[in-house]
Each structure stands twice: as C-alpha cells, then as structure tokens.
Coordinates of C-alpha atoms and ligand atoms in Angstrom, one line a residue:
M1 CA -38.2 -89.7 72.4
A2 CA -41.9 -89.5 71.9
V3 CA -44.0 -88.9 68.9
L4 CA -47.0 -88.2 70.1
P5 CA -46.1 -84.0 70.2
Y6 CA -44.7 -83.4 67.0
I7 CA -48.0 -85.1 65.5
H8 CA -49.7 -82.5 67.6
H9 CA -48.2 -79.9 64.7
L10 CA -49.7 -81.7 61.6
F11 CA -53.5 -81.2 62.8
N12 CA -53.0 -77.0 62.2
L13 CA -51.6 -76.3 58.7
E14 CA -50.6 -72.8 59.8
T15 CA -48.8 -74.5 62.9
C16 CA -46.9 -76.4 59.3
Q17 CA -46.4 -73.4 58.0
A18 CA -44.6 -72.1 61.0
Y19 CA -42.3 -75.3 61.0
I20 CA -41.5 -75.6 57.6
H21 CA -40.5 -71.5 57.6
R22 CA -38.2 -72.3 60.5
L23 CA -36.8 -75.3 58.9
R24 CA -36.2 -73.5 56.1
W25 CA -34.1 -70.2 57.0
K26 CA -32.6 -72.4 60.3
D27 CA -28.7 -71.7 59.7
R28 CA -29.5 -70.6 55.6
P29 CA -29.0 -66.6 55.6
L30 CA -32.8 -64.8 54.0
Q31 CA -32.0 -64.6 50.6
C32 CA -33.3 -64.1 47.5
P33 CA -33.4 -67.5 44.7
R34 CA -32.6 -65.7 41.7
C35 CA -30.1 -63.4 42.4
Q36 CA -28.5 -64.5 46.0
S37 CA -28.9 -60.7 47.1
H38 CA -29.8 -60.6 50.7
H39 CA -31.3 -57.3 50.7
V40 CA -35.1 -58.5 50.5
G41 CA -38.7 -58.3 52.6
P42 CA -41.4 -59.0 53.4
W43 CA -44.4 -58.7 50.5
G44 CA -47.6 -59.6 52.1
A45 CA -49.2 -63.4 52.5
Y46 CA -51.4 -65.6 49.5
H47 CA -54.6 -65.2 50.4
Y48 CA -54.8 -69.4 49.5
Q49 CA -52.1 -70.9 51.4
P50 CA -53.0 -69.0 55.1
G51 CA -49.5 -68.6 57.0
L52 CA -47.1 -69.2 53.5
Q53 CA -45.0 -66.1 53.6
R54 CA -43.7 -63.6 50.5
Y55 CA -40.8 -61.5 50.5
R56 CA -39.3 -59.6 47.7
C57 CA -36.1 -58.9 46.5
K58 CA -35.1 -55.0 46.4
E59 CA -32.3 -55.3 44.5
K60 CA -32.9 -53.1 40.9
A61 CA -32.6 -55.7 38.4
C62 CA -34.5 -58.5 39.8
K63 CA -38.0 -57.3 41.8
R64 CA -38.6 -60.5 41.9
T65 CA -40.8 -62.1 44.4
F66 CA -40.5 -65.8 46.2
N67 CA -41.5 -67.6 49.1
D68 CA -40.3 -70.4 52.2
L69 CA -40.9 -73.1 49.2
T70 CA -39.1 -71.4 46.3
G71 CA -36.3 -73.7 45.1
T72 CA -37.8 -76.7 47.2
L73 CA -38.5 -80.0 46.5
L74 CA -42.0 -78.8 47.8
D75 CA -42.0 -76.0 45.4
G76 CA -44.9 -75.3 43.4
S77 CA -46.7 -78.6 45.0
K78 CA -50.7 -79.0 44.9
R79 CA -50.2 -80.6 48.3
S80 CA -50.4 -78.9 51.3
V81 CA -47.2 -79.1 53.9
M82 CA -49.3 -81.0 55.8
H83 CA -49.0 -84.1 53.2
W84 CA -45.3 -83.7 53.1
I85 CA -44.4 -83.4 56.3
L86 CA -47.2 -86.9 57.0
A87 CA -45.5 -88.1 53.8
T88 CA -41.9 -88.2 55.2
F89 CA -42.8 -89.4 58.2
L90 CA -44.2 -92.2 57.0
L91 CA -41.2 -92.9 53.9
C92 CA -39.0 -92.9 57.3
L93 CA -41.4 -95.5 59.5
S94 CA -40.4 -97.9 55.9
C95 CA -43.9 -97.4 53.9
S96 CA -44.3 -98.6 50.4
S97 CA -45.6 -96.2 48.2
R98 CA -49.2 -97.5 48.0
R99 CA -49.3 -97.6 51.5
M100 CA -48.4 -94.0 51.0
A101 CA -51.3 -93.3 48.6
R102 CA -54.0 -94.5 51.0
E103 CA -53.1 -92.5 54.0
L104 CA -52.4 -89.8 52.6
G105 CA -54.9 -89.5 50.1
V106 CA -52.9 -88.5 47.5
H107 CA -53.2 -90.5 43.6
G108 CA -49.9 -93.5 43.6
R109 CA -48.0 -91.8 41.3
T110 CA -47.7 -89.1 43.4
S111 CA -46.4 -90.9 46.5
Y112 CA -44.4 -92.4 44.1
R113 CA -42.6 -89.9 43.0
W114 CA -42.5 -87.8 46.4
C115 CA -41.1 -91.4 47.7
W116 CA -38.1 -90.8 45.4
W117 CA -37.8 -87.3 45.4
L118 CA -37.2 -87.8 49.7
R119 CA -34.9 -90.8 49.9
N120 CA -32.7 -88.6 47.6
A121 CA -32.5 -85.5 49.9
A122 CA -31.9 -88.2 52.8
L123 CA -28.8 -89.7 50.4
S124 CA -27.6 -86.1 50.7
Y125 CA -26.7 -86.7 53.8
E126 CA -24.9 -90.3 53.0
M127 CA -22.8 -89.2 49.4
H128 CA -20.1 -89.3 50.8
R129 CA -19.7 -91.8 53.4
Q130 CA -16.5 -93.6 54.3
L131 CA -16.1 -96.0 57.3
E132 CA -12.6 -96.2 59.7
G133 CA -11.3 -98.5 62.6
T134 CA -12.8 -101.4 62.6
V135 CA -15.4 -102.8 59.7
E136 CA -16.9 -106.1 59.1
A137 CA -18.4 -107.2 56.0
D138 CA -20.5 -109.8 54.7
D139 CA -22.3 -109.9 51.0
L140 CA -26.3 -111.1 50.2
Y141 CA -27.9 -111.6 47.3
H142 CA -31.4 -110.0 46.0
T143 CA -33.9 -111.1 43.6
A144 CA -34.1 -108.3 41.2
G145 CA -35.2 -107.8 37.9
H146 CA -37.1 -105.1 35.6
K147 CA -40.0 -104.3 37.6
G148 CA -41.2 -101.1 36.9
Q149 CA -44.0 -99.2 34.8
A150 CA -43.1 -98.3 30.7
T151 CA -41.1 -95.2 29.8
H152 CA -43.7 -94.0 28.4
G153 CA -46.5 -94.8 31.4
G154 CA -49.0 -97.6 32.3
K155 CA -48.3 -101.1 32.3
K156 CA -45.1 -103.0 31.3
V157 CA -46.0 -105.5 28.3
L158 CA -44.0 -108.6 29.1
G159 CA -45.2 -111.0 26.3
R160 CA -44.7 -114.3 29.0
R161 CA -45.9 -115.4 32.1
A162 CA -44.1 -114.3 35.2
R163 CA -40.9 -116.4 36.1
G164 CA -41.1 -116.7 39.6
R165 CA -37.6 -116.9 39.9
R166 CA -37.6 -117.1 43.5
K167 CA -38.8 -120.9 42.9
K168 CA -36.0 -121.4 40.7
R169 CA -33.2 -119.7 41.4
E170 CA -29.7 -121.5 41.8
P171 CA -27.7 -122.1 44.1
G172 CA -24.5 -119.9 45.1
R173 CA -23.4 -116.8 44.0
G174 CA -26.0 -114.3 41.7
H175 CA -24.9 -111.9 39.6
Y176 CA -26.7 -108.6 37.6
D177 CA -27.2 -110.4 34.5
K178 CA -29.7 -112.9 36.2
D179 CA -31.3 -110.4 37.9
R180 CA -29.9 -111.1 41.3
P181 CA -26.9 -108.4 41.7
A182 CA -24.8 -109.1 45.0
M183 CA -25.1 -106.8 47.4
I184 CA -22.6 -105.6 50.6
A185 CA -22.7 -104.8 53.6
W186 CA -19.7 -102.6 55.9
V187 CA -20.1 -102.0 58.9
S188 CA -18.3 -100.3 61.5
R189 CA -17.7 -101.0 65.4
Q190 CA -17.9 -97.7 66.0
G191 CA -21.5 -98.0 64.6
A192 CA -22.0 -96.4 60.7
V193 CA -22.4 -98.3 58.3
V194 CA -22.3 -98.4 54.4
I195 CA -24.3 -100.5 52.1
Q196 CA -23.4 -101.0 48.1
A197 CA -25.4 -103.1 45.8
T198 CA -22.4 -104.7 42.8
R199 CA -23.1 -105.9 40.6
D200 CA -21.0 -109.2 41.4
F201 CA -18.9 -110.5 43.7
T202 CA -15.2 -110.7 41.6
V203 CA -12.2 -109.1 43.5
Q204 CA -11.7 -106.4 41.2
T205 CA -15.5 -105.7 42.2
V206 CA -15.1 -106.4 45.8
Q207 CA -11.9 -103.8 46.6
K208 CA -13.3 -101.4 44.2
A209 CA -16.2 -101.1 46.8
A210 CA -14.2 -101.1 50.0
D211 CA -11.9 -98.7 48.9
L212 CA -15.3 -96.5 48.2
A213 CA -16.4 -97.8 51.7
V214 CA -13.5 -98.5 53.8
Q215 CA -10.7 -96.0 54.9
A216 CA -7.1 -97.5 54.2
G217 CA -5.4 -98.8 56.2
S218 CA -8.8 -100.0 58.6
R219 CA -8.9 -103.5 60.1
L220 CA -11.7 -105.7 58.3
Y221 CA -13.4 -108.5 59.0
T222 CA -14.9 -110.8 56.4
D223 CA -16.1 -114.6 56.0
S224 CA -13.3 -116.9 54.2
A225 CA -14.9 -115.4 50.9
S226 CA -12.1 -115.4 48.0
S227 CA -12.6 -111.7 47.0
Y228 CA -12.3 -110.6 50.6
R229 CA -9.2 -112.9 50.9
A230 CA -7.1 -110.9 48.1
L231 CA -8.2 -107.3 49.7
K232 CA -5.5 -104.7 49.5
G233 CA -4.2 -102.0 51.2
Y234 CA -6.8 -103.2 54.7
A235 CA -5.4 -105.3 57.9
H236 CA -7.2 -108.5 56.8
D237 CA -8.6 -111.2 59.0
F238 CA -11.5 -113.6 58.2
V239 CA -13.5 -116.3 60.1
N240 CA -13.7 -119.6 58.3
H241 CA -18.1 -120.7 58.3
T242 CA -17.0 -123.9 56.1
K243 CA -15.2 -125.3 59.5
K244 CA -18.4 -123.8 61.1
E245 CA -16.0 -120.9 62.7
Y246 CA -18.4 -118.2 63.4
A247 CA -16.3 -116.1 66.3
R248 CA -12.6 -116.1 67.3
G249 CA -12.3 -113.9 69.8
D250 CA -12.7 -110.7 68.2
V251 CA -13.4 -111.5 64.5
H252 CA -16.4 -112.4 64.1
E253 CA -18.7 -110.7 61.2
N254 CA -21.9 -110.5 63.4
R255 CA -23.0 -107.3 62.5
A256 CA -23.4 -107.4 59.7
E257 CA -24.8 -110.9 58.9
C258 CA -27.4 -108.7 62.1
L259 CA -28.1 -106.1 59.5
F260 CA -28.7 -108.6 56.1
S261 CA -31.2 -110.0 58.9
L262 CA -33.2 -106.3 59.3
L263 CA -32.2 -105.9 55.8
K264 CA -34.0 -108.4 54.6
P265 CA -37.3 -107.2 55.7
Y266 CA -37.1 -103.9 54.8
L267 CA -36.4 -105.0 51.3
R268 CA -40.0 -107.4 51.4
I269 CA -42.0 -103.9 52.7
F270 CA -41.5 -103.0 48.4
R271 CA -42.9 -106.2 47.4
G272 CA -40.2 -107.2 44.4
I273 CA -37.8 -104.5 43.4
S274 CA -36.6 -103.3 40.0
K275 CA -32.3 -104.1 39.4
T276 CA -32.5 -100.6 38.8
T277 CA -33.8 -99.0 42.0
L278 CA -31.6 -101.0 43.8
P279 CA -29.2 -98.9 44.8
G280 CA -31.6 -96.2 46.1
Y281 CA -33.7 -98.1 48.4
L282 CA -30.5 -99.5 49.2
G283 CA -29.1 -96.6 50.3
F284 CA -32.1 -94.6 51.7
F285 CA -32.2 -98.1 54.6
Q286 CA -28.5 -96.8 55.0
F287 CA -29.7 -93.5 55.8
L288 CA -31.8 -94.9 58.2
R289 CA -29.5 -97.0 60.4
N290 CA -27.0 -94.5 60.4
F291 CA -29.9 -92.1 62.3
R292 CA -31.1 -94.6 64.3
Q293 CA -30.7 -92.8 67.4
L294 CA -33.4 -89.9 65.6
N295 CA -36.7 -90.9 66.4
A296 CA -39.3 -91.4 62.8
F297 CA -40.2 -87.7 63.3
E298 CA -36.3 -86.6 63.9
Q299 CA -35.4 -88.0 60.8
A300 CA -38.4 -87.2 58.6
E301 CA -36.9 -83.3 59.9
R302 CA -33.8 -84.0 58.8
I303 CA -35.3 -85.0 55.4
L304 CA -37.0 -82.3 55.6
Y305 CA -34.2 -80.0 56.0
A306 CA -32.4 -81.4 53.2
A307 CA -35.5 -81.0 51.0
L308 CA -35.9 -77.4 51.6
D309 CA -32.2 -77.0 50.5
P310 CA -32.4 -75.3 46.7
A311 CA -29.3 -77.0 45.9
V312 CA -30.2 -80.3 47.0
A313 CA -33.7 -79.8 45.4
S314 CA -32.6 -80.0 42.0
R315 CA -30.4 -82.5 42.4
A316 CA -33.4 -84.9 44.2
R317 CA -36.4 -83.8 41.6
T318 CA -33.9 -85.4 38.7
G319 CA -32.5 -88.7 40.9
D320 CA -28.9 -87.6 40.6
F321 CA -28.0 -88.7 44.4
V322 CA -29.4 -91.8 43.3
R323 CA -27.5 -92.2 40.4
C324 CA -24.7 -90.7 42.3
L325 CA -24.6 -94.0 44.7
D326 CA -24.5 -96.1 41.8
H327 CA -20.5 -94.7 42.0
C328 CA -18.0 -95.4 39.4
G329 CA -20.4 -98.3 38.1
L330 CA -20.6 -100.8 40.9
L331 CA -23.7 -102.2 39.4
Q332 CA -23.2 -101.2 35.5
T333 CA -20.3 -101.5 34.0
A334 CA -18.1 -104.3 35.7
R335 CA -17.3 -105.5 32.3
N336 CA -14.2 -104.1 31.2
Ligands
LIG401 ZN1 -33.7 -60.9 43.4

C-alpha cells in the first residue's frame, strides 16, 4: 500500500507518458477517435513532447492523426502529464484548489478548473450507486451560500459586508433558501455510502432521496425524525435520541453519524462552499469513501482511467456529472 514506489514514477516525463499510454489503452481498443476505425498505425512522435506516441488513421476517408491524449481530459493542456498525475493525487489527498496551485506551480484558475474536471471524472463511478441490505441514514445541515466568482470573472460585488452566518445561525433544521441546505447520508452496513444534498427535509424530499439511494425493500435504521418515519417501501426501525436512546441491539445509526464526523473536516478545507457546488463536493467525498480500501494513488489511477475515456472527458469538461448528481432536482425544484 506504500505510495513511494508510485511517486518515483512522477520524476520522469517519459515514465509518466508511458504510464498514461498504458492507462489510455488498457481495456480499450486502439481506435481512431474520429471515425472509430480500428485500422490505425503509429505515425512518429512529437519532438516537444517526448514519449507521446502519435498514430494515423488508415481509413481512406479519414487519414487523420491522433495521439494518446486526443479527446481525453488532458487533451490540449499546456502542462505536462506529470502535472496532471500529481494534481489527481493531491485531489485524492483532499487538497483544495489553492493548495494544489501552490504545490504544482500553476495558476489558481487552472487548478480550480482541473479540480472540477477531475471531480466530474471521479463521479462517473458514482452515478448509479444504490444501496441494499441494511442501511443507516442521518441528516446534517451545512452553511452554504453564494461563494464564488462573478460569471464575467473577477471579484463578485456583493454590495454589503460579510454576513457572518456561522455565528448567527438559527437552531433547528436548515433550508436551501436560508443558505443552509440539508445533507442526507445513507450508509450500508456492507460498506458503501451515498451522500445527497437536498433542498429541505420534508417527507416528499426524503422519500425521493431514499428511492434514489436505497433499493426498495431494504432494511433502514434512522433516528426518530418524522420524515424518516413517513418513508414507504422499506423495513424501517429507528432509535429515539430525545429519550437518550442511541442503540437498541442492532438498531443504531452510528455509522452514518461517524460519516458526518469525517465529512465535516473534509468540507472545512474549502473554507466555505457555495450551495450550487455542494453536490459536487459531496459526490467526490462519496467517491473517496467508496474507494477507501485504495491508497490515494490507486484512487487517482481510477480517476485518470475515467478521464482518459473520451466519452467521460467530454461530459466532465461541461460539468455534466455534477449536474446529474443534483438528481431529479433534489436541491433545486422541491417547490411543487
Ligand atoms: Zn479515422
């Protein structure tokens, strides 16, 4: 499980290129990215990018050249593949984009963009995760407002002082409109987790969230919140925290609460997050938890493997995976 033998790869550009080459065509047939023809052959190399193999499509109508990076997330980047490998590694060690910029020597906007592209690529593993068996659930509220840049770039003009919401938040449940959206964690006793950001904690929202995250007919253990008690389609049991009951034999939600104790310091790294990006951060944390048996480099390898798939890369660039995570509008349209 040691990381050091992997790190050694990073000091040599040609080893990195060979590594990316191996990852790009592993389990994927060598084919032209434009016409999907398998009739291709090597076509020299680039003098400014040693180790990057170039190919040419032998199809008469096509005759285009391409290389290991064509169509992938790394395509067209001015930075070397070494930067990308290290960036993905740092992301799995839960670095913020600013920290990454400093460690890699790239601009903050570059690392921010990379972070989101790579998070999207990681989410391709988490899109249709559904839990079964015995599942624990718990909810949490997190302050998330409008952090971020203006759409036209540069600093956002607020026209007011910072609100200091952490200091004056109201007790009780939060709401998306009050800049305090809810999060629901579903933790299977078999190990897998699903974390969702939701607009509120009404019966309808929780039912919708449960249907997405947990297979019907599963056994569900929660606390005594009324939204859980109204859930349909599950064998449900709950502990009553108000009566100081935290475990009754097998019935408890300690794993879900433990997950939140890990999630809170993870989110703190980003120093306040926007409610629009919250599902993305939660989704990536979910990826890290579901692949927690791997070390950071092995996790990074999974992400790079997805990022080198042109089908994933084109969706990751537009942020499509994060948008899909906000599944069926758990966060946005609970008004109806
Ligand atoms: Zn072709």
